[in-house]
Structures are given as structure tokens and as C-alpha cells.
mmCIF file of C-alpha atoms and ligand atoms in Angstrom:
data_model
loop_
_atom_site.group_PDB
_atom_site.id
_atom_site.type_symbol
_atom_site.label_atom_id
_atom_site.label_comp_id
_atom_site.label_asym_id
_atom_site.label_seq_id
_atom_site.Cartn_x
_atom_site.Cartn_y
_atom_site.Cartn_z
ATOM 1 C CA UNK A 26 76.743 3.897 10.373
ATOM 2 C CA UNK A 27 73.254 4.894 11.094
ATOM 3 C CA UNK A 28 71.341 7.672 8.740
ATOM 4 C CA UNK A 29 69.264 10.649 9.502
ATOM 5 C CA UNK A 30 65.726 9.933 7.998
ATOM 6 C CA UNK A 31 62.622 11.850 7.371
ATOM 7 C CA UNK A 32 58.777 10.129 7.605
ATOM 8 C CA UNK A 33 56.630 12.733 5.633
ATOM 9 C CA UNK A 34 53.372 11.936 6.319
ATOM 10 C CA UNK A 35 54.335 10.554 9.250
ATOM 11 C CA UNK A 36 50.525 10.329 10.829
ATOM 12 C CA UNK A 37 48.805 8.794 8.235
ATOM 13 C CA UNK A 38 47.541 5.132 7.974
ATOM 14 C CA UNK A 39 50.836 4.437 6.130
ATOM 15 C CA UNK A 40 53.249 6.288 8.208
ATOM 16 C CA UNK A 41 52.414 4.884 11.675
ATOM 17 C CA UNK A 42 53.185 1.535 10.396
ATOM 18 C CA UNK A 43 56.367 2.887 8.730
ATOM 19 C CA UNK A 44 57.206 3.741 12.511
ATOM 20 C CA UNK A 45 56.048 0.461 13.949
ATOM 21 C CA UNK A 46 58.860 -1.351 11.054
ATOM 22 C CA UNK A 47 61.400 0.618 11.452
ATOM 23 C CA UNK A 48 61.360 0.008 15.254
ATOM 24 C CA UNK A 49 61.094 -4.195 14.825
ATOM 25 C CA UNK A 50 63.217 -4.390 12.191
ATOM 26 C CA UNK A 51 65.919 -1.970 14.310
ATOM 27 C CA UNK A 52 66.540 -0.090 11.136
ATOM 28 C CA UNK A 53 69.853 1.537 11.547
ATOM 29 C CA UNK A 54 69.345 5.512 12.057
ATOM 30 C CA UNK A 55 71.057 8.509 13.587
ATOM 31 C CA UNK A 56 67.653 10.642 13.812
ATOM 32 C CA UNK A 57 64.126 10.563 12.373
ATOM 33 C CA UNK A 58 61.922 13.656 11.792
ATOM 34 C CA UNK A 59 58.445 13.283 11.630
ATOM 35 C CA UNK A 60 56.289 15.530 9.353
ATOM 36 C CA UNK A 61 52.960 16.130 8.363
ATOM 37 C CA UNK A 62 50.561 18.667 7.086
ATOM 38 C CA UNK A 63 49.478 22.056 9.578
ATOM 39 C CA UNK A 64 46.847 19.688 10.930
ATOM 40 C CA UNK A 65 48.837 17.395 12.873
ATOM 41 C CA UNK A 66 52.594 19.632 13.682
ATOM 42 C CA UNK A 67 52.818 19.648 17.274
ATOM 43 C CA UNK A 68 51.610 16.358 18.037
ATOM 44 C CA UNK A 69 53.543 13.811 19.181
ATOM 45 C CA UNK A 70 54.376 9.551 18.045
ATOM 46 C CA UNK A 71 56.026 6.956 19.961
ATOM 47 C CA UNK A 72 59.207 5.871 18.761
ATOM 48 C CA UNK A 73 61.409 3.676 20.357
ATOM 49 C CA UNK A 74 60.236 4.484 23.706
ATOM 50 C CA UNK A 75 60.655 8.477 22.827
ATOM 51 C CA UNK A 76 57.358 10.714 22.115
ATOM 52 C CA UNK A 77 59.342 12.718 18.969
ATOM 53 C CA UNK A 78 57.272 16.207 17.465
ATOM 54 C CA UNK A 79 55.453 15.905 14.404
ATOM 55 C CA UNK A 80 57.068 18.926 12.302
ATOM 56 C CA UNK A 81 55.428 20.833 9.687
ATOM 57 C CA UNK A 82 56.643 19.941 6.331
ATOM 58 C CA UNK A 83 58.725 23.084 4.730
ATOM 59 C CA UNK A 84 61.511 23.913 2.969
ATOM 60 C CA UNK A 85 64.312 23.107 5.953
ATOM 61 C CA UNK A 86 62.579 19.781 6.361
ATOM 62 C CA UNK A 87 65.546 17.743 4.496
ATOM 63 C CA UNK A 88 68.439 19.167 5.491
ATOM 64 C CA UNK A 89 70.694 16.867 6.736
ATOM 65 C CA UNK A 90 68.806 13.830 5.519
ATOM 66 C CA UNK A 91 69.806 11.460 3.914
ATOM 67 C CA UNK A 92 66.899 9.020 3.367
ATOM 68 C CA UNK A 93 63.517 10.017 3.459
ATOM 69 C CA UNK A 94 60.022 7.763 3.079
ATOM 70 C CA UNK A 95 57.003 9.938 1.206
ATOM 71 C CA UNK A 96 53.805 8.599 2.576
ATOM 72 C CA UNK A 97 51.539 11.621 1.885
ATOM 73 C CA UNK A 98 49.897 11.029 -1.339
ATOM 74 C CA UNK A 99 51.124 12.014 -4.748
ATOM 75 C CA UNK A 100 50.585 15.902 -4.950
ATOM 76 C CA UNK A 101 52.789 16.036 -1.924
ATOM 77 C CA UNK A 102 55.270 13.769 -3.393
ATOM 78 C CA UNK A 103 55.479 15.697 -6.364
ATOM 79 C CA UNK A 104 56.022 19.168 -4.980
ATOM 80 C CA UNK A 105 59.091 17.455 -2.037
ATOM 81 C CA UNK A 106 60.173 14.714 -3.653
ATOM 82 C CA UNK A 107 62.511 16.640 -5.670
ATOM 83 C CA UNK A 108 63.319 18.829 -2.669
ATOM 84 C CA UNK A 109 64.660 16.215 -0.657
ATOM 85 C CA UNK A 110 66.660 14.887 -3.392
ATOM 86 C CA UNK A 111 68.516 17.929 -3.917
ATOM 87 C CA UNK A 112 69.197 18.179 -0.225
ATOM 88 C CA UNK A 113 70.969 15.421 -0.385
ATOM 89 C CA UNK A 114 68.589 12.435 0.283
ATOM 90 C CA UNK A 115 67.154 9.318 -1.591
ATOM 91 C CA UNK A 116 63.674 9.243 -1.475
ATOM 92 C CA UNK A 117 61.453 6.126 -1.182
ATOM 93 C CA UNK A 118 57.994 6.806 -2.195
ATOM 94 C CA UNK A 119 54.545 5.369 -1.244
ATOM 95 C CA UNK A 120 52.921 7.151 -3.872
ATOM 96 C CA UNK A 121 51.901 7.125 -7.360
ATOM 97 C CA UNK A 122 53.608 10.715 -8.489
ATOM 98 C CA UNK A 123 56.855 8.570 -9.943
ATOM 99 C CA UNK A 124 56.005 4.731 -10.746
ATOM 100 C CA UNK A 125 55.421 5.019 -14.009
ATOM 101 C CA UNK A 126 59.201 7.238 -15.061
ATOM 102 C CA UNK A 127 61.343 5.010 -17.099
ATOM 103 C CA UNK A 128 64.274 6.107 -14.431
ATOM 104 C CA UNK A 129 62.606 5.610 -11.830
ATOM 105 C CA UNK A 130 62.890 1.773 -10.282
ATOM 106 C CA UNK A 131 59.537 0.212 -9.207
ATOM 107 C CA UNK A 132 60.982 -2.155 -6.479
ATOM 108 C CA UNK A 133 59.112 -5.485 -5.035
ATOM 109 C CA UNK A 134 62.151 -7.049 -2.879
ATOM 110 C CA UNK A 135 61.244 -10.309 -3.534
ATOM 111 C CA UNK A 136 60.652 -9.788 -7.060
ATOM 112 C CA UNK A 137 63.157 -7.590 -8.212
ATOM 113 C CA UNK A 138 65.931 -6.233 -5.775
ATOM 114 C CA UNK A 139 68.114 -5.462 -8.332
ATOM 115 C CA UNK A 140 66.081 -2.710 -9.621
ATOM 116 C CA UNK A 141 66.805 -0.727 -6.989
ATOM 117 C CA UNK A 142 70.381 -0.611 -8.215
ATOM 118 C CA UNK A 143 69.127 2.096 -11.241
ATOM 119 C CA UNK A 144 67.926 4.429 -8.773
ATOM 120 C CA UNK A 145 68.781 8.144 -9.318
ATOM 121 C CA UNK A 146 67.315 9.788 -6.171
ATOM 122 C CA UNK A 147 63.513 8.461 -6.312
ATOM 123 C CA UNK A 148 62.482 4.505 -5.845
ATOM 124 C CA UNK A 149 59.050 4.263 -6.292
ATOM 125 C CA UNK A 150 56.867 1.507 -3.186
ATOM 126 C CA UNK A 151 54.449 -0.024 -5.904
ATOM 127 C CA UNK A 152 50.624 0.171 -5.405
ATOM 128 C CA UNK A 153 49.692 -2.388 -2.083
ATOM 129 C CA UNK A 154 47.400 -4.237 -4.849
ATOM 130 C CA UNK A 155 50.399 -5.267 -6.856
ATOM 131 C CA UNK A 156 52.602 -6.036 -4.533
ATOM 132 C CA UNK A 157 50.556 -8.447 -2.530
ATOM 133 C CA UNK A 158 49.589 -10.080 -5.926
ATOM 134 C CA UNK A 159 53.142 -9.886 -7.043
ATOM 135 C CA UNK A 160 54.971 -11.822 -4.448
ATOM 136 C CA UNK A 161 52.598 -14.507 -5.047
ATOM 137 C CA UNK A 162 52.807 -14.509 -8.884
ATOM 138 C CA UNK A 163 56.558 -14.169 -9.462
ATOM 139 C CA UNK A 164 57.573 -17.410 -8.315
ATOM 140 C CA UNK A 165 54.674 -19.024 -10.469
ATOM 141 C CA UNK A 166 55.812 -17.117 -13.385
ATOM 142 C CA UNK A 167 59.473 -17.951 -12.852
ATOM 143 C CA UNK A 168 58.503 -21.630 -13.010
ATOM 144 C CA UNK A 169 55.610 -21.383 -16.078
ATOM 145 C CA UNK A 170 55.505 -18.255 -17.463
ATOM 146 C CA UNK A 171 52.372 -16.273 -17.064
ATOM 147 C CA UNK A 172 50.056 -16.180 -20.297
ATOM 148 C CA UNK A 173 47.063 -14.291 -18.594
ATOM 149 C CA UNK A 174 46.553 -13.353 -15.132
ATOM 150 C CA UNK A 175 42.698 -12.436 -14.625
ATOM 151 C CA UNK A 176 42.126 -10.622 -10.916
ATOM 152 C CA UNK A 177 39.247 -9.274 -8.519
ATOM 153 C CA UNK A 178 40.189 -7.773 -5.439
ATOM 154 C CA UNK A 179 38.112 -7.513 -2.137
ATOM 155 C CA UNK A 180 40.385 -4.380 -0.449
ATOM 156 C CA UNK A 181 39.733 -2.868 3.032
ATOM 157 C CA UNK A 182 38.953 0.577 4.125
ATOM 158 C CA UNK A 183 42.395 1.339 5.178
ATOM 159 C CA UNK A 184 43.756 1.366 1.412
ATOM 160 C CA UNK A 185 41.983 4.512 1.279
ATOM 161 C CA UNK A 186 43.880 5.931 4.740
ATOM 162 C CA UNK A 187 43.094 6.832 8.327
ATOM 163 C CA UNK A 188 39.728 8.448 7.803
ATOM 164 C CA UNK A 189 38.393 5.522 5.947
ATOM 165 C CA UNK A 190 39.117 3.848 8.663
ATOM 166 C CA UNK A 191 37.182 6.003 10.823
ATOM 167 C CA UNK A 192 34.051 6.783 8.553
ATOM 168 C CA UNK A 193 33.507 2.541 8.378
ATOM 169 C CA UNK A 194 33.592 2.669 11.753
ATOM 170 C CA UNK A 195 31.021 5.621 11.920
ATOM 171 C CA UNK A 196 28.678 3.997 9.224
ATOM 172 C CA UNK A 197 28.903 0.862 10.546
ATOM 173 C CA UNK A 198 27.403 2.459 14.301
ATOM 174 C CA UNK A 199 24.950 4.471 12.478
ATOM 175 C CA UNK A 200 23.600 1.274 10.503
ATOM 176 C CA UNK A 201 23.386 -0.444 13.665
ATOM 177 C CA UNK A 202 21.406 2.113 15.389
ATOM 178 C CA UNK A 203 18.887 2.371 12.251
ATOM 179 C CA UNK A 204 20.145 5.782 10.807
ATOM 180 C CA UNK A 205 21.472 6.009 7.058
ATOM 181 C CA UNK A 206 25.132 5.892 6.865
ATOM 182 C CA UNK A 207 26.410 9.175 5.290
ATOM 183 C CA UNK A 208 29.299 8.400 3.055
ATOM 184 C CA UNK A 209 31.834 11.092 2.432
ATOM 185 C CA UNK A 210 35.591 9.575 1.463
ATOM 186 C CA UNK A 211 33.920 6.772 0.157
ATOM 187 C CA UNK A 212 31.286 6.824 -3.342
ATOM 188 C CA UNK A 213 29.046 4.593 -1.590
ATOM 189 C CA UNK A 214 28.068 3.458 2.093
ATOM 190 C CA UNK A 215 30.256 0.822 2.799
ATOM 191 C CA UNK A 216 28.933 -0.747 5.726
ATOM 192 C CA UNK A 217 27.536 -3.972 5.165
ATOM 193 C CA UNK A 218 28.022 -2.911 1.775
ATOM 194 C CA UNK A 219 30.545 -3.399 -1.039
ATOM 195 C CA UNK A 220 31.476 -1.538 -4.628
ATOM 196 C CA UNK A 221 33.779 -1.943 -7.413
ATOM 197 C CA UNK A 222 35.025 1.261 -7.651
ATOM 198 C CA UNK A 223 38.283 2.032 -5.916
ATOM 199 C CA UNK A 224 39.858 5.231 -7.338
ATOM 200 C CA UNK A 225 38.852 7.255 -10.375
ATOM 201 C CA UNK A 226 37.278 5.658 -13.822
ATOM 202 C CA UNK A 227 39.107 6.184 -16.777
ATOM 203 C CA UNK A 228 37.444 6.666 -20.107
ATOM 204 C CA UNK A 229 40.862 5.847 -21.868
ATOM 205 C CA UNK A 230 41.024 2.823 -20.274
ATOM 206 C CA UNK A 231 37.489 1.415 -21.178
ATOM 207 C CA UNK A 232 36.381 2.913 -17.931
ATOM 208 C CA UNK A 233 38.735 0.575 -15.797
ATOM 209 C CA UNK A 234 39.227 2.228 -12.869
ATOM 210 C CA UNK A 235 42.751 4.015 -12.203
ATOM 211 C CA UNK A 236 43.261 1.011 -9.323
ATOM 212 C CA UNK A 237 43.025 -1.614 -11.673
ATOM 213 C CA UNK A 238 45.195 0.100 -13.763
ATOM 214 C CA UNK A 239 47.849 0.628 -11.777
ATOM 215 C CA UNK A 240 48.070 -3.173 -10.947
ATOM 216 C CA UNK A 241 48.109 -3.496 -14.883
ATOM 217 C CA UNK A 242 51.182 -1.016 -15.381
ATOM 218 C CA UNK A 243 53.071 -1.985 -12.160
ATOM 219 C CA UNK A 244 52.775 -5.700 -12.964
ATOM 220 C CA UNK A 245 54.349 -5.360 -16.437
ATOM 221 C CA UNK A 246 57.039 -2.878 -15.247
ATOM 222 C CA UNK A 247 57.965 -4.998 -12.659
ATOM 223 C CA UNK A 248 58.139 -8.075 -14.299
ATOM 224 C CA UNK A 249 59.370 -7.060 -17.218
ATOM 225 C CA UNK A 250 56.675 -8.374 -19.687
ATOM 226 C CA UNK A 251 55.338 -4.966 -21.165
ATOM 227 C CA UNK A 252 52.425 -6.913 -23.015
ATOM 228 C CA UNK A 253 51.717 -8.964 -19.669
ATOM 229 C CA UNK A 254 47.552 -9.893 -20.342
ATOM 230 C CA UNK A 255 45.948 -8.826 -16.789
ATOM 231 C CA UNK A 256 42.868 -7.870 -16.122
ATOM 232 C CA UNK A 257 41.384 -6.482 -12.755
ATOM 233 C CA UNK A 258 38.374 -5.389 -10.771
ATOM 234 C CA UNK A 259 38.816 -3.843 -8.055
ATOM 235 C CA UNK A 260 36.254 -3.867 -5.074
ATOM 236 C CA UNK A 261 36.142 -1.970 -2.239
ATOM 237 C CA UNK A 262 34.701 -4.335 1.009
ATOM 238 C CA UNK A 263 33.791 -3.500 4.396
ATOM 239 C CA UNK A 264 37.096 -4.936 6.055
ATOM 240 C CA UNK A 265 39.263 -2.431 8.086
ATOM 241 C CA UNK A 266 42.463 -4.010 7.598
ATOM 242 C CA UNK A 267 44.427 -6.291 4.864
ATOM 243 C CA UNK A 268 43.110 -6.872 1.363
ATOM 244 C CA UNK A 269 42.279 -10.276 -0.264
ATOM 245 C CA UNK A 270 42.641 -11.459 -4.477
ATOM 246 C CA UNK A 271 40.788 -14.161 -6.166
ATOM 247 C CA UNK A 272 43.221 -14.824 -8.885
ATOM 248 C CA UNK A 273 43.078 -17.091 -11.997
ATOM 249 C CA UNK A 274 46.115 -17.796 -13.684
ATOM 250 C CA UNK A 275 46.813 -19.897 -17.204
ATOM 251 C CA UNK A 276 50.308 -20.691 -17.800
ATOM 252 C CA UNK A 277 52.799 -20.798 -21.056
ATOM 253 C CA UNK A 278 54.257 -24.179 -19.794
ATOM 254 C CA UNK A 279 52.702 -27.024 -17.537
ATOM 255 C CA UNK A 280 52.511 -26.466 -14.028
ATOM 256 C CA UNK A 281 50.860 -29.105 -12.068
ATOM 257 C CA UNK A 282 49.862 -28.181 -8.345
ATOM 258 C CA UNK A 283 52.209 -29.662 -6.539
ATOM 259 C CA UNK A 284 55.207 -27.715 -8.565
ATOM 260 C CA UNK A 285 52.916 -24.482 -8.052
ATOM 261 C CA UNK A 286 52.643 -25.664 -4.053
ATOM 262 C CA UNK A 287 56.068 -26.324 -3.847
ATOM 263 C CA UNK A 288 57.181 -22.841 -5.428
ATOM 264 C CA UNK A 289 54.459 -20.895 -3.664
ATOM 265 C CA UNK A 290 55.927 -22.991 -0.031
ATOM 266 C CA UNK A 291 59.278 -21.826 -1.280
ATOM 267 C CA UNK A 292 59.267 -18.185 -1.901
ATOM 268 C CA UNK A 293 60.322 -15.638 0.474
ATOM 269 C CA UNK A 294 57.406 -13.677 1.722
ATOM 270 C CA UNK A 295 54.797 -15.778 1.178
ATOM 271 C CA UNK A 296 52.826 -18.546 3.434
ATOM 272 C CA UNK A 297 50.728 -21.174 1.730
ATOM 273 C CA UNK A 298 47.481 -21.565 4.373
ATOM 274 C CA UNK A 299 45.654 -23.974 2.410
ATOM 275 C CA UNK A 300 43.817 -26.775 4.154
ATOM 276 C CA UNK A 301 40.178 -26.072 2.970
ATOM 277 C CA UNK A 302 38.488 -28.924 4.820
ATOM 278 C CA UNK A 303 39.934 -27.795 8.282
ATOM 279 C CA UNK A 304 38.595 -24.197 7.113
ATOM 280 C CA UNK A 305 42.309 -22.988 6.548
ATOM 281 C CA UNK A 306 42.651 -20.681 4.059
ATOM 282 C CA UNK A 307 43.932 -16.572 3.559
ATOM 283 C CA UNK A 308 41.446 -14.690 5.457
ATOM 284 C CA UNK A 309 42.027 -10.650 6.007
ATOM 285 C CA UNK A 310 41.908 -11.120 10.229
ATOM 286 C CA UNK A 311 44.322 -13.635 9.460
ATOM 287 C CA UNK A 312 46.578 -11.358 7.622
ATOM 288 C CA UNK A 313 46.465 -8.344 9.533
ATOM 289 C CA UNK A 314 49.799 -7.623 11.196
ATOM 290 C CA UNK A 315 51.869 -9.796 9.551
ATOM 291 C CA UNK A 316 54.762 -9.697 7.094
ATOM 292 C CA UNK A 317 53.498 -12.575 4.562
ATOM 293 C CA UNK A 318 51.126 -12.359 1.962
ATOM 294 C CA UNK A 319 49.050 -15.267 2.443
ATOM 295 C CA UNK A 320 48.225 -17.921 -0.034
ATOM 296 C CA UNK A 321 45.609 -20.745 -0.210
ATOM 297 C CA UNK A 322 42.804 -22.343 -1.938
ATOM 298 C CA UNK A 323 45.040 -23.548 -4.813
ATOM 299 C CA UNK A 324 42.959 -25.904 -7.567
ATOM 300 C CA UNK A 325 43.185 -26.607 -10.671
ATOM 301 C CA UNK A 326 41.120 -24.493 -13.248
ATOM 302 C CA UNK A 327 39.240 -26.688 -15.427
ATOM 303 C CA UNK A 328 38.197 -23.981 -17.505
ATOM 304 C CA UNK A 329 40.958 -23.684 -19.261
ATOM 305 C CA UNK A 330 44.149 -25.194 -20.306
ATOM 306 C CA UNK A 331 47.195 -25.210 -17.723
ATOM 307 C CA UNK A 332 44.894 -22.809 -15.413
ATOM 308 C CA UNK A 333 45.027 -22.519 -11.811
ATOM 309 C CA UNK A 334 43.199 -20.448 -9.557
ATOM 310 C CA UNK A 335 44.297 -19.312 -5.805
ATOM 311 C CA UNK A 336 43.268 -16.797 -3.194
ATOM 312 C CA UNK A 337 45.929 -14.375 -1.148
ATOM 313 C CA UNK A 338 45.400 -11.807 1.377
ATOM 314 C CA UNK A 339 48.212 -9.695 2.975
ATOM 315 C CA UNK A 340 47.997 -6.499 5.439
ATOM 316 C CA UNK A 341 48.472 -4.018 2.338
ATOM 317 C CA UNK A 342 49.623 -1.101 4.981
ATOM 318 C CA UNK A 343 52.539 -3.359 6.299
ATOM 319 C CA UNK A 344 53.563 -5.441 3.358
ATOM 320 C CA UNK A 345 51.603 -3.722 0.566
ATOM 321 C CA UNK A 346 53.404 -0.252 1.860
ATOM 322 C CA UNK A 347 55.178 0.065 4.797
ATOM 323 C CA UNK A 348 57.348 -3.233 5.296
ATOM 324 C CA UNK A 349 58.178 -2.630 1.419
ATOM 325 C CA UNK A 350 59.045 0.535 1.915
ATOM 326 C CA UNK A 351 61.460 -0.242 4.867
ATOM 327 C CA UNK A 352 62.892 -3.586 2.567
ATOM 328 C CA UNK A 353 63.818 -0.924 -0.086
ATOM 329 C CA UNK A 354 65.349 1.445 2.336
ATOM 330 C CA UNK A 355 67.209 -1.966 3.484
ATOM 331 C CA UNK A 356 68.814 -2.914 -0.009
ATOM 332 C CA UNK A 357 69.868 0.619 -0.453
ATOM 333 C CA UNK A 358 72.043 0.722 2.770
HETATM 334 P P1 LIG B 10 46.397 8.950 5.244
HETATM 335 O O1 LIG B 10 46.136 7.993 6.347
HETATM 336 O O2 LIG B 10 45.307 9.803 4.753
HETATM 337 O O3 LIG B 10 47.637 9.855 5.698
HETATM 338 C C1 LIG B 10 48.115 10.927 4.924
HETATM 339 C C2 LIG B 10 49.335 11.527 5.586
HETATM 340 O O4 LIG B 10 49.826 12.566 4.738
HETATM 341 C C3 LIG B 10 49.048 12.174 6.921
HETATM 342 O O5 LIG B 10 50.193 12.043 7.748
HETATM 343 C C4 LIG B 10 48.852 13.639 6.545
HETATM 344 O O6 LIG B 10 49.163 14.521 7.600
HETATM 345 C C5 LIG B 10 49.898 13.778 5.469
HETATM 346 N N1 LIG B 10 49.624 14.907 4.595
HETATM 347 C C6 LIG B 10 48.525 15.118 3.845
HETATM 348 N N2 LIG B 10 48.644 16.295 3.172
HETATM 349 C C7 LIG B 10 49.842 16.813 3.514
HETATM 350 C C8 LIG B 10 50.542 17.996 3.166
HETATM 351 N N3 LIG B 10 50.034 18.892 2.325
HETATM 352 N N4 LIG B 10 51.755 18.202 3.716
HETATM 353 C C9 LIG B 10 52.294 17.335 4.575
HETATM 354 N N5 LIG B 10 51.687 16.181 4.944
HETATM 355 C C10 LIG B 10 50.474 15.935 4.420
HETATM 356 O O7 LIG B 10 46.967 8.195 3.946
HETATM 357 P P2 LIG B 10 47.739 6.791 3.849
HETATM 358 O O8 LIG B 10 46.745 5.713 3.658
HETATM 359 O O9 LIG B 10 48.740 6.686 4.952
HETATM 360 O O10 LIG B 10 48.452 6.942 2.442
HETATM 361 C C11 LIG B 10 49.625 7.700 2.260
HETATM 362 C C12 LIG B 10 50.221 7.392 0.892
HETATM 363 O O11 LIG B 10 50.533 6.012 0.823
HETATM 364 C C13 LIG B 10 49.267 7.670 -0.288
HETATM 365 O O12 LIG B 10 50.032 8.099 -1.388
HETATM 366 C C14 LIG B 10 48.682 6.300 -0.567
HETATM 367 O O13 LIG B 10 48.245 6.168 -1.896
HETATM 368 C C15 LIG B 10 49.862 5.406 -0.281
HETATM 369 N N6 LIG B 10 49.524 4.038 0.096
HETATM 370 C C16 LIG B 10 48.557 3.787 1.038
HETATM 371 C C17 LIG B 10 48.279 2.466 1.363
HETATM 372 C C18 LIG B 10 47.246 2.103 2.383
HETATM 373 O O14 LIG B 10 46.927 0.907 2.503
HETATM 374 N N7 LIG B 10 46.691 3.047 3.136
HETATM 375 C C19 LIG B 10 48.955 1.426 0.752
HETATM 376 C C20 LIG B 10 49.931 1.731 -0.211
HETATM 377 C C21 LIG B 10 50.212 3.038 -0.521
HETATM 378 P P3 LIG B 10 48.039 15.164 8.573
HETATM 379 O O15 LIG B 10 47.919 14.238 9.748
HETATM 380 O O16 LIG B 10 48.661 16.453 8.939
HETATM 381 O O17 LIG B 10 46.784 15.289 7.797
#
């Protein structure tokens, strides 16, 4: 039996691609009702070969639904979520207003489906960070055990939504044509340019930023290991689409790197690309588009004991949002 099922935010970064899954993964549906802020009601989005109106989010928006993806940042989430659960629906939400409620299930598919089971109207999509880095550390840490996981992140423009998309694009042409790029979503010009600051700093924290944190708190939820030792910097780079990790890893037990090959080769959603000498390895172009976070440059780190080090990079709008999104909506049919 199909559903009727509500995109809000439905013409951001995020909810394009939510349309784009839904249609190749024939997600079974009844009707799907776009919405969006006053900006963009009226407009119109492909879906399966039908131009459907973009609706202005209100308080009629969830009647009759039954499942409905939140893709519209957390303010939104917070004032609708609860809306659309009393009408009847079970939200899935791309946003950070819920991840961190004890009843609320922070799901990774690969990592931990049965999660979703708990649900009680709300399942939270975690942070596209984490879940890149997640689906490539849960089969190492089902094998080893993950003492310390030490991470820096090189994340594209898109991560911060359609306009950042748009203003690289724009400061990219200016620098180009000699005039000063004029950042304005962005701290920074990021053109030919890079800085670790994604999200707000957080005195609290030791002025980690609020990024980094959430990969801290969404890893350990997740998992399951509340005193997981991560660490993170997060850096925003001047790719459009798919972010990349450097990631160092130490182990409880020994892993050598054929057993973390073989697991890594294993796992669902993951691709090992890791043939340095032939210049194989994750790249963000090669990423883009695709369903698998991408793994490679595996080696041994000598630094310390039972360490290894790899690199990933996965299309955080498909995999790190949408595609999860859609595989949650999937295990709760
Ligand atoms: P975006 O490109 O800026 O899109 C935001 C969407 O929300 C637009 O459709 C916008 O509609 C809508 N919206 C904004 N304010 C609204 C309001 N008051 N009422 C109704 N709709 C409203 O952002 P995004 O990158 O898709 O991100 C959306 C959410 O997903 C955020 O919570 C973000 O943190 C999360 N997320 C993003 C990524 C990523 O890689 N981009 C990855 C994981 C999670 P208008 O067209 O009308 O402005």
C-alpha cells in the first residue's frame, strides 16, 4: 500500500535530492506534497515525470499524511515536527532540533536499523559528517573495537545548502576576474580558500565548533559507547559537492590491514577505492552522485600501537542526508 508523504523544505539543497531518491528507489507513495517557505510556494519540481506545486507550509500541511521528511533546518523542525506528528504522521528529520532526545532514535541503516524500532513519531537523519564517517567505522569497530578515533574533515559548500552553493560559485567568478570575493553565508571567502570553522564555536566545548560536536555526540549515541574518545576538526573547502575525512583510528584488539580491507570490502554501503600507485583513491568528484561512501588510502599508523589511518569521501546530500533519509523511511514501511 503506498503512503501519502510530505517533503518540507522541499527546494532546498537537501530536498531536491530527497526527490531525485525517492523517484530511483520507486519509493512506494499514494501522493507527495511539496512545501517550502513564502519564497518558493508556487513554483514547481519534477517528479516522476509530473511538475507538482510547491505549497506553503501551514497548519493544513499534514493532514492526511502519513510520513513526512523535515529538510528545512532545525527552527522549522521544531515548530512542525510536532504538528505533523499529531496529524497523524511519522516524521523523519534532517535536522538537528531532535538528535540528541533520549526517545528519539538516531538511525544510520547500516549501523543500526534496529533503532528505528523505538521510534515514537520523530527519527532523527544524523549530521552528513557522521554518517559518512560512520558507515566506514562500524564495521572496523565491530571487528576491533574503537579506542580513539581522531578526525579532520575537508566538507563542501553544499553542507551549508543551496546558496552556498551559489555564493562559491559567485566568489569563485569574482576572484577570477580580479575583484574581492564578498563572503556573506560563509565567515570567510572560500574560493581558493579554506577554514576550519563550520558552524558556531562553543565556549563549553573548549571552543570546538558545534560541527565537530555533533559528530562527537552522534557517534557515541549511535554506537552505543557514551565515552567513545573522538576528536574532530572540521574544515570548510572550496568543493561544491561531497565531503572527504582523513581519519586515524587505534584499536582495543589487533587488526591487521587485510582484516580491516576485508571488513571495509564487506560492508554494505561502502566501496574500498584504494590503489594509490594507479592514483585510485576517494576523491569528492568521485563521490558525487553516488550511494557509497568511499574508502581508500588504508596504511598502517606507525605512530601508535594497533593504529590505522584511511581517507573516505561520500556525496553528504545523497548519503549523508537524503538517501539516509529515504533508507529510514524504508525500514519503517
Ligand atoms: P537549503 O538548501 O538552504 O534549503 C532549505 C529549505 O528549507 C528550502 O526548501 C527552504 O525553502 C526551506 N525553508 C526555509 N525556511 C523555511 C520556513 N520558514 N518554512 C518552510 N520552509 C522553509 O538547506 P539544505 O542544505 O537543504 O538543508 C536542509 C536541512 O538539512 C538543514 O537542517 C540541514 O542542516 C540539513 N542537512 C543538510 C545537508 C547538506 O549537505 N546540505 C546534509 C545533512 C543535513 P525556500 O526555497 O522557500 O527558501
Amino acid at each position: 500500500m503506498g503512503r501519502n508523504v510530505a517533503i518540507v523544505g522541499a527546494t532546498g539543497a537537501v530536498g531536491v535530492e530527497l526527490l531525485r531518491v525517492l523517484e530511483a528507489r520507486e519509493f512506494p507513495l499514494d501522493a507527495l506534497r511539496l512545501l517550502a517557505s513564502p519564497r518558493s510556494a508556487g513554483r514547481r519540481l519534477r517528479f516522476r515525470g509530473e511538475e507538482l506545486p510547491v505549497e506553503l507550509l501551514g497548519p493544513r500541511s499534514f493532514d492526511g499524511c502519513s510520513l513526512a521528511f523535515f529538510s528545512a533546518g532545525a527552527g522549522v523542525s521544531r515548530a512542525w515536527a510536532p504538528r505533523a506528528v499529531e496529524a497523524g504522521a511519522v516524521v523523519v528529520d534532517n535536522s538537528s532540533a531532535f538528535r540528541y532526545e533520549p526517545d528519539v532514535p538516531l538511525v544510520v541503516p547500516e549501523v543500526n536499523a534496529e533503532a528505528v524500532l523505538g521510534h515514537r513519531g520523530i527519527v532523527a537523519n544524523p549530521n552528513c559528517t557522521t554518517i559518512l564517517l560512520l558507515v566506514v567505522l562500524a564495521p572496523l569497530h565491530a571487528r576491533a573495537g574503537v579506542r580513539r578515533c581522531v578526525v579532520a574533515t575537508y566538507q563542501a559548500a553544499s553542507g551549508a545548502g543551496a546558496q552556498a552553493v551559489r555564493e562559491l560559485e559567485d566568489q569563485s567568478r569574482a576572484l577570477l576576474a580580479g575583484e574581492e570575493p564578498r563572503p556573506e553565508r560563509f565567515p570567510r571567502p572560500l574560493a581558493f580558500n579554506l577554514f576550519p570553522h563550520v558552524d558556531s564555536f562553543l565556549p563549553e566545548e573548549g571552543f570546538a565548533t558545534r560541527e565537530e560536536m555533533k559528530v562527537v555526540w552522534e557517534a557515541r549515541k549511535i554506537l552505543g559507547v557514551p565515552d567513545l574518545a573522538l576528536v574532530c576538526t572540521c574544515v570548510r573547502v572550496p568543493v561544491f559537492r561531497a565531503h572527504s575525512e582523513a581519519v586515524f583510528l587505534q584499536f582495543e584488539r589487533p587488526l591487521s590491514l587485510e582484516e580491516a580491507r576485508s571488513a571495509l570490502s564487506q560492508a554494505p554501503g561502502v566501496r574500498v577505492v584504494d590503489d594509490p600507485e594507479a592514483a585510485e583513491y576517494p576523491t569528492p568528484r568521485l563521490a558525487e552522485g553516488g550511494d557509497e561512501v568511499l574508502v581508500g588510502r588504508l596504511r598502517v599508523d606507525p605512530s601508535c600501537e594497533r593504529g590505522l589511518c584511511l581517507f573516505l569521501a561520500g556525496d553528504q546530500v545523497r548519503k549523508g542526508a537524503a538517501l539516509n533519509a529515504v533508507q529510514i523511511a524504508e525500514l519503517l514501511a
